[in-house]
Coordinates of C-alpha atoms and ligand atoms in Angstrom, one line a residue:
M102 CA -26.5 15.2 -7.4
S103 CA -23.3 17.2 -7.4
G104 CA -25.7 20.3 -7.0
Q105 CA -27.2 18.8 -3.6
L106 CA -24.0 16.7 -2.2
Q107 CA -20.5 18.6 -2.4
I108 CA -17.6 17.6 -0.6
D109 CA -16.2 20.1 2.0
G110 CA -12.6 21.0 -0.1
P111 CA -11.2 22.9 2.7
G112 CA -12.1 20.4 5.4
L113 CA -10.4 17.8 3.2
L114 CA -7.5 19.7 2.9
A115 CA -7.6 20.6 6.6
R116 CA -7.5 16.8 7.6
I117 CA -4.9 16.0 5.4
Q118 CA -2.4 18.8 6.4
A119 CA -3.1 17.6 10.1
L120 CA -2.7 14.0 10.3
G121 CA 0.7 15.1 8.3
R122 CA 1.6 16.9 11.3
I123 CA 1.6 13.5 12.9
G124 CA 5.2 12.2 12.3
A125 CA 6.3 14.9 10.1
L126 CA 9.8 14.9 9.2
A127 CA 12.4 17.8 9.1
G128 CA 11.8 19.4 5.5
G129 CA 8.5 17.6 4.6
G130 CA 7.0 14.6 3.9
V131 CA 5.9 12.0 7.2
C132 CA 7.4 8.7 8.8
R133 CA 4.3 6.7 10.0
L134 CA 5.9 3.2 10.0
A135 CA 3.2 0.8 10.7
L136 CA 2.2 0.2 14.5
S137 CA 4.9 2.9 15.3
E138 CA 4.2 5.6 18.1
E139 CA 3.5 7.8 15.4
D140 CA 0.9 5.2 13.4
R141 CA -0.7 5.2 17.0
R142 CA -1.4 9.2 17.1
G143 CA -2.7 9.1 13.8
R144 CA -4.7 6.0 14.6
D145 CA -5.8 8.5 17.6
Q146 CA -6.7 11.5 15.6
L147 CA -8.5 9.1 12.9
V148 CA -10.5 7.5 15.5
A149 CA -11.3 10.9 17.4
W150 CA -12.5 12.1 13.7
M151 CA -15.0 9.2 13.0
R152 CA -16.3 9.9 16.6
E153 CA -17.1 13.4 16.0
L154 CA -19.1 12.3 12.8
E155 CA -20.8 9.7 15.2
L156 CA -19.7 6.7 13.0
E157 CA -19.6 3.3 15.0
V158 CA -16.1 2.6 15.5
S159 CA -14.8 -0.8 15.4
I160 CA -11.2 -2.1 16.3
D161 CA -10.5 -5.6 14.8
R162 CA -7.7 -8.1 16.2
I163 CA -5.0 -7.1 13.9
G164 CA -5.8 -3.4 14.2
N165 CA -7.9 -2.3 11.3
I166 CA -9.8 0.9 12.0
V167 CA -13.7 0.2 10.3
G168 CA -16.4 3.4 11.0
T169 CA -19.7 2.6 9.9
L170 CA -22.8 4.9 9.4
A171 CA -26.0 2.9 9.7
G172 CA -28.0 2.8 6.7
R173 CA -31.8 2.6 6.1
R174 CA -31.7 -1.2 6.0
D175 CA -29.8 -4.0 7.3
L176 CA -27.7 -4.8 4.2
A177 CA -24.3 -5.5 3.4
P178 CA -22.4 -2.0 3.8
V179 CA -19.8 -0.1 1.2
M180 CA -16.8 0.4 2.3
M181 CA -14.5 3.2 1.5
G182 CA -11.0 2.6 2.7
S183 CA -7.1 2.8 2.6
H184 CA -4.4 3.1 5.1
I185 CA -2.8 5.4 7.2
D186 CA 0.5 4.0 8.1
T187 CA 3.6 5.3 5.3
V188 CA 6.9 4.2 4.2
A189 CA 9.9 5.9 6.4
T190 CA 10.2 8.3 3.9
G191 CA 6.4 8.6 2.9
G192 CA 4.6 11.8 1.5
L193 CA 1.1 13.1 3.1
Y194 CA -1.2 11.8 0.4
D195 CA -0.7 7.9 0.1
G196 CA -3.3 6.1 1.8
A197 CA -4.5 9.0 4.0
L198 CA -6.1 10.5 0.9
G199 CA -8.7 7.5 0.7
V200 CA -9.4 7.1 4.5
L201 CA -10.0 11.1 4.8
A202 CA -12.0 11.7 1.7
G203 CA -14.2 8.4 3.2
L204 CA -14.5 10.5 6.2
E205 CA -15.7 13.8 4.0
V206 CA -17.7 11.3 2.1
V207 CA -19.7 10.9 5.5
A208 CA -19.7 14.5 6.2
A209 CA -21.3 15.2 3.2
L210 CA -23.8 12.9 3.5
R211 CA -24.7 14.3 7.2
R212 CA -25.1 17.7 6.1
A213 CA -27.5 17.0 3.2
G214 CA -29.5 14.8 5.7
I215 CA -29.3 11.9 3.6
T216 CA -29.4 8.2 5.4
P217 CA -28.2 5.8 2.9
E218 CA -29.8 2.7 2.1
R219 CA -27.1 0.3 2.7
P220 CA -24.5 1.1 5.9
V221 CA -21.4 3.0 4.7
Q222 CA -17.6 2.5 6.2
V223 CA -14.6 4.1 6.1
A224 CA -11.5 1.9 6.6
A225 CA -7.9 1.8 7.7
F226 CA -6.1 -1.0 7.2
T227 CA -3.0 -1.9 9.1
N228 CA 0.1 -1.9 7.9
E229 CA -0.6 -1.3 4.2
E230 CA 2.9 -0.2 3.4
G231 CA 4.7 -3.9 4.7
S232 CA 7.9 -1.8 4.9
R233 CA 8.7 -2.8 8.3
F234 CA 6.5 -6.0 8.6
A235 CA 5.8 -7.9 5.3
P236 CA 3.5 -8.6 3.8
D237 CA 2.3 -5.3 2.3
M238 CA -1.7 -5.0 2.6
M239 CA -1.4 -7.0 5.6
G240 CA -4.8 -5.8 7.6
S241 CA -7.0 -6.3 4.2
L242 CA -5.4 -9.7 3.9
V243 CA -6.2 -10.4 7.7
Y244 CA -9.6 -9.0 7.2
Q245 CA -10.0 -10.5 3.9
G246 CA -9.0 -13.8 5.3
D247 CA -6.0 -15.0 3.2
L248 CA -3.9 -14.5 5.7
P249 CA -4.5 -16.3 8.7
L250 CA -4.7 -13.9 11.7
E251 CA -1.9 -16.0 14.0
A252 CA 0.3 -15.9 11.1
A253 CA 0.3 -12.0 10.8
L254 CA 0.4 -11.1 14.9
D255 CA 3.4 -13.6 14.5
T256 CA 5.1 -11.5 11.8
V257 CA 8.8 -10.1 12.9
G258 CA 9.5 -6.9 11.2
I259 CA 12.9 -5.1 10.7
D260 CA 14.0 -4.2 13.9
G261 CA 13.4 -7.7 15.5
T262 CA 10.2 -7.3 17.1
S263 CA 6.3 -8.4 16.4
V264 CA 3.4 -7.1 15.2
R265 CA 1.3 -8.7 18.1
A266 CA 4.0 -6.8 20.4
N267 CA 3.7 -3.6 18.8
L268 CA 0.0 -3.8 18.2
E269 CA -0.5 -4.2 21.8
R270 CA 1.6 -1.7 22.9
I271 CA 0.2 1.2 20.6
G272 CA -3.3 -0.1 22.1
Y273 CA -4.8 -1.4 18.8
A274 CA -4.9 -5.1 19.6
G275 CA -8.9 -4.7 19.0
P276 CA -11.6 -7.0 20.3
A277 CA -13.5 -7.1 16.9
P278 CA -13.2 -10.7 15.1
V279 CA -11.5 -10.5 11.6
G280 CA -13.3 -11.9 8.4
V281 CA -16.6 -10.9 9.3
G282 CA -18.1 -8.5 7.0
R283 CA -18.0 -9.0 3.2
P284 CA -19.1 -5.4 1.8
H285 CA -21.1 -4.8 -1.1
A286 CA -18.7 -3.0 -3.0
Y287 CA -15.0 -1.4 -1.7
L288 CA -14.3 2.2 -3.1
E289 CA -10.5 3.5 -2.7
L290 CA -9.6 7.1 -3.4
H291 CA -5.7 7.2 -3.8
V292 CA -3.0 9.5 -5.5
E293 CA -1.6 7.8 -8.7
Q294 CA 1.7 7.8 -7.1
G295 CA 3.1 7.9 -10.8
P296 CA 3.6 9.8 -13.8
V297 CA 0.8 8.6 -16.2
L298 CA -2.1 11.3 -15.3
E299 CA 0.5 14.5 -15.7
H300 CA 2.2 13.5 -18.2
E301 CA -1.5 13.2 -20.2
G302 CA -2.6 16.0 -18.8
L303 CA -5.6 14.2 -17.5
E304 CA -7.3 14.8 -14.0
V305 CA -8.5 11.5 -12.8
G306 CA -7.5 7.9 -13.7
A307 CA -10.1 5.2 -13.6
V308 CA -8.1 2.4 -12.1
T309 CA -8.7 -1.4 -14.2
G310 CA -6.2 -3.2 -11.6
V311 CA -3.1 -3.7 -9.8
Q312 CA -0.2 -5.3 -11.4
G313 CA 1.3 -8.5 -9.9
I314 CA 3.7 -8.1 -6.9
C315 CA 6.8 -10.5 -6.1
W316 CA 9.2 -9.6 -2.8
T317 CA 12.1 -11.8 -2.1
E318 CA 14.2 -11.6 0.7
F319 CA 17.8 -13.1 0.0
T320 CA 20.5 -14.3 2.3
V321 CA 24.3 -14.5 1.3
S322 CA 26.4 -16.2 3.8
G323 CA 30.2 -16.3 2.6
V324 CA 33.6 -15.7 4.7
S325 CA 35.1 -13.1 6.2
N326 CA 38.7 -12.3 5.5
H327 CA 41.2 -9.6 5.0
A328 CA 40.6 -7.6 2.3
G329 CA 44.3 -6.8 1.7
T330 CA 45.6 -10.3 2.1
T331 CA 43.0 -12.8 0.5
P332 CA 43.5 -13.4 -3.0
M333 CA 40.6 -12.7 -5.2
R334 CA 40.1 -16.4 -6.7
L335 CA 40.0 -17.5 -3.3
R336 CA 37.3 -15.2 -1.9
H337 CA 33.9 -16.3 -0.3
D338 CA 32.4 -13.0 -1.2
A339 CA 29.1 -11.9 -0.2
G340 CA 29.0 -8.5 -0.8
A341 CA 30.0 -9.6 -4.5
V342 CA 27.5 -12.3 -4.9
F343 CA 24.8 -9.4 -4.3
V344 CA 26.1 -6.9 -6.4
E345 CA 25.9 -9.3 -9.4
I346 CA 22.1 -10.3 -8.5
A347 CA 21.1 -6.5 -8.1
R348 CA 22.9 -5.9 -11.5
F349 CA 21.1 -8.9 -13.3
V350 CA 17.6 -7.7 -11.7
R351 CA 18.3 -4.7 -14.1
T352 CA 19.6 -6.5 -17.2
L353 CA 16.3 -8.7 -16.5
T354 CA 14.1 -6.0 -16.9
Q355 CA 15.7 -4.4 -19.9
R356 CA 15.1 -8.3 -21.5
Y357 CA 11.5 -8.4 -20.1
G358 CA 10.5 -5.1 -21.6
A359 CA 9.1 -1.6 -20.4
G360 CA 6.1 -3.7 -18.0
Q361 CA 8.5 -5.2 -15.9
L362 CA 9.8 -3.4 -12.8
G363 CA 12.7 -4.5 -10.8
T364 CA 13.7 -2.7 -7.4
V365 CA 16.7 -3.9 -5.2
G366 CA 15.8 -1.6 -2.5
H367 CA 16.8 -3.0 0.6
C368 CA 20.2 -4.1 1.5
R369 CA 22.3 -5.1 4.9
L370 CA 26.0 -6.4 4.8
H371 CA 27.9 -8.1 7.5
P372 CA 30.2 -6.4 8.6
N373 CA 30.0 -3.3 6.5
L374 CA 33.8 -2.0 6.7
V375 CA 36.2 -0.8 4.5
N376 CA 38.9 -3.7 4.8
V377 CA 36.7 -6.8 5.7
I378 CA 34.9 -8.9 2.9
P379 CA 31.3 -8.7 3.8
A380 CA 30.5 -12.5 5.4
E381 CA 27.0 -11.9 4.6
A382 CA 24.6 -9.6 2.6
I383 CA 20.8 -9.9 3.2
F384 CA 18.7 -7.9 0.2
T385 CA 15.6 -7.5 -1.4
V386 CA 14.2 -7.8 -4.6
D387 CA 10.7 -6.1 -5.8
L388 CA 9.4 -7.3 -9.0
R389 CA 6.5 -6.5 -10.6
N390 CA 4.7 -6.8 -14.0
T391 CA 0.6 -6.8 -15.0
D392 CA 1.6 -10.1 -17.2
K393 CA 1.3 -13.1 -14.6
L394 CA 3.3 -15.1 -17.0
A395 CA 6.1 -13.0 -17.5
L396 CA 6.2 -12.3 -13.9
D397 CA 6.7 -15.6 -13.3
G398 CA 9.3 -15.6 -15.4
A399 CA 11.3 -13.2 -14.3
E400 CA 11.0 -14.5 -10.8
A401 CA 12.1 -18.1 -12.0
E402 CA 15.2 -16.6 -14.0
L403 CA 16.1 -14.1 -10.9
L404 CA 16.1 -17.3 -8.4
A405 CA 17.9 -19.8 -11.4
F406 CA 20.6 -16.9 -11.7
A407 CA 21.0 -16.2 -7.7
A408 CA 22.1 -20.0 -6.9
E409 CA 24.2 -19.8 -10.2
A410 CA 26.1 -16.6 -8.8
A411 CA 26.3 -18.1 -5.2
A412 CA 27.7 -21.6 -6.6
Q413 CA 30.7 -19.7 -8.8
E414 CA 31.5 -17.4 -5.3
G415 CA 31.3 -20.5 -3.1
V416 CA 28.9 -19.3 -0.7
E417 CA 25.7 -20.3 0.6
I418 CA 22.6 -18.5 -0.8
T419 CA 18.7 -19.1 0.8
H420 CA 15.6 -16.8 0.1
R421 CA 12.1 -16.0 1.4
S422 CA 9.1 -14.8 -0.4
L423 CA 7.9 -11.7 1.6
A424 CA 5.2 -11.0 -0.3
R425 CA 3.3 -12.7 -3.8
F426 CA 0.2 -10.8 -5.3
D427 CA -1.0 -12.2 -8.6
P428 CA -2.2 -9.0 -11.2
V429 CA -6.0 -8.1 -10.1
A430 CA -8.7 -6.6 -12.6
F431 CA -11.0 -4.5 -10.9
A432 CA -14.9 -5.2 -11.1
P433 CA -15.6 -4.1 -14.7
A434 CA -19.0 -2.1 -13.6
L435 CA -17.2 0.0 -10.8
V436 CA -14.4 1.0 -13.0
D437 CA -17.0 2.4 -15.9
L438 CA -18.9 4.0 -12.6
V439 CA -15.8 5.8 -11.9
E440 CA -15.3 6.4 -15.5
R441 CA -19.0 7.9 -15.5
K442 CA -18.7 10.1 -12.6
A443 CA -15.4 11.8 -13.8
Q444 CA -17.0 12.2 -17.0
G445 CA -20.1 13.6 -15.4
L446 CA -18.0 16.4 -13.3
G447 CA -16.3 17.6 -16.8
R448 CA -13.0 16.0 -15.6
S449 CA -10.7 14.3 -18.0
V450 CA -10.2 10.7 -17.4
R451 CA -8.2 7.8 -18.6
R452 CA -8.4 4.3 -17.4
L453 CA -4.8 2.5 -16.1
P454 CA -3.7 -0.1 -14.2
S455 CA -2.0 0.7 -10.7
G456 CA 1.9 0.6 -10.4
A457 CA 1.4 0.3 -6.8
G458 CA -0.1 -2.4 -4.1
H459 CA -3.2 -1.1 -2.7
D460 CA -6.0 -2.5 -0.1
A461 CA -8.3 -2.5 -3.1
Q462 CA -6.6 -5.5 -4.4
I463 CA -7.3 -7.5 -1.6
M464 CA -10.5 -6.4 -1.1
A465 CA -11.6 -7.2 -4.8
R466 CA -11.0 -11.0 -3.6
L467 CA -14.1 -10.5 -1.1
C468 CA -16.3 -7.8 -3.1
P469 CA -16.3 -6.0 -6.0
A470 CA -13.3 -3.2 -6.1
A471 CA -12.6 -0.2 -8.0
M472 CA -10.4 2.8 -7.3
I473 CA -9.9 6.4 -8.3
F474 CA -6.7 8.0 -9.3
V475 CA -5.7 11.7 -9.0
P476 CA -2.3 12.9 -10.1
S477 CA 0.9 13.0 -8.7
V478 CA 2.8 15.6 -9.3
G479 CA 6.2 14.7 -10.4
G480 CA 4.9 11.3 -10.7
L481 CA 6.4 11.6 -7.2
S482 CA 5.8 9.0 -4.1
H483 CA 7.4 7.4 -1.2
N484 CA 9.4 10.4 -1.4
P485 CA 8.5 13.1 1.3
A486 CA 8.1 15.3 -1.7
E487 CA 5.1 13.5 -2.8
Y488 CA 1.8 16.2 -3.9
T489 CA -0.9 16.3 -5.5
K490 CA -2.7 19.7 -6.3
D491 CA -5.3 20.7 -4.0
A492 CA -8.0 21.0 -6.9
D493 CA -7.5 17.4 -8.1
L494 CA -7.7 16.1 -4.4
I495 CA -11.0 17.4 -4.1
T496 CA -12.2 16.2 -7.7
G497 CA -10.9 12.9 -6.5
A498 CA -13.1 13.0 -3.3
Q499 CA -16.3 14.1 -5.2
I500 CA -16.0 11.5 -7.8
L501 CA -15.7 9.1 -4.7
L502 CA -18.8 10.7 -2.6
E503 CA -20.9 10.4 -5.9
A504 CA -20.0 6.7 -6.9
L505 CA -20.5 5.9 -3.0
F506 CA -24.0 7.5 -2.8
D507 CA -24.8 5.4 -5.9
L508 CA -23.5 2.3 -4.5
S509 CA -25.1 2.9 -1.3
A510 CA -28.6 3.5 -2.9
A511 CA -28.4 0.0 -4.7
Ligands
GLV866 C1 2.9 -0.4 -1.2 O1 2.6 0.8 -1.4 C2 4.0 -1.1 -2.5 O2 3.1 -1.1 -3.6 O3 5.0 -1.2 -2.4
MN867 MN1 -0.7 3.6 -0.6
MN868 MN1 3.0 3.4 0.4

């Protein structure tokens, strides 16, 4: 089959570069935060490409964009998807690859004159990254049904504005209802965003699942006072408690072993001045583990330590959950399919879990789902220098095409 159905490699690379120019950062990389002006321009480009491919385009009420190629029969569709929003210091590939490769799969079917048995869809889900509006995977969660539409729309982001207001502002509060489609299967091509494939000299990852993710935001409230006159023993220093908790996260990961990840990625001190004891510290902790029990244990320890550290300093502490996802296992038959397709193309492949969150882990609640990884040079992602070699991008898209073709014929 690979003889007849071929991804247009230069076409895929050109689309990745073109989308990467929207929100391009000086010096490389891209900033297309969810529902920003740059996201709007990226969406407009994507919709234009979908229309060129004569896909039927639907925008739903949370702004998910789905392009549909009709099948011979009115069956549940096979969906390919990912996202086109990025973190503020993102690369060209995270998310964009899966969506744009989906377009190239459709283009390849069209060139070959093939109308699949089942409809084929390409989806770009709203706000996968979650760095502006938590939780991440917001659009797929609403699509799948576990996050109520109204709760998602009411979410207020880091700049104090809501999902609803921004969706309306960029013109992507669509008319299509959410939660209507249950695909026959879901496939997502993505860059690995980690070092494993490159380190082992492998070309493809058949992703077995996604590790559990727990995001918590803490707010510590102490008392501002003079840095020069307030004895150490009389302070109620929100900043000092923040530092202790951040340090604890690091030692916690050491105790739990290599499977436990912990990141303090965001912090804000108030008033944030050299000679003022901080009155407030707001910060986030991202914990991840493939083992649910270990993740639950790490989270419980973190909360207990935070309460104790605050009590010792005589400050208030509150926390709220920004995101909580249990580890997910992908459909074994689809993981096998990805592995077989990679082998069929003569590519070296291994199975591995995903460290990053993906829309596929949400779609896996709705239908059989799987992912294809291609190597990230230097293991870098969420970094403007994120890079995957052209040949690997094209290999990934070819595997997506071949796996999609089988699934859409079934
Ligand atoms: C999403 O990109 C995440 O894993 O944080
Ligand atoms: Mn992604
Ligand atoms: Mn990402």
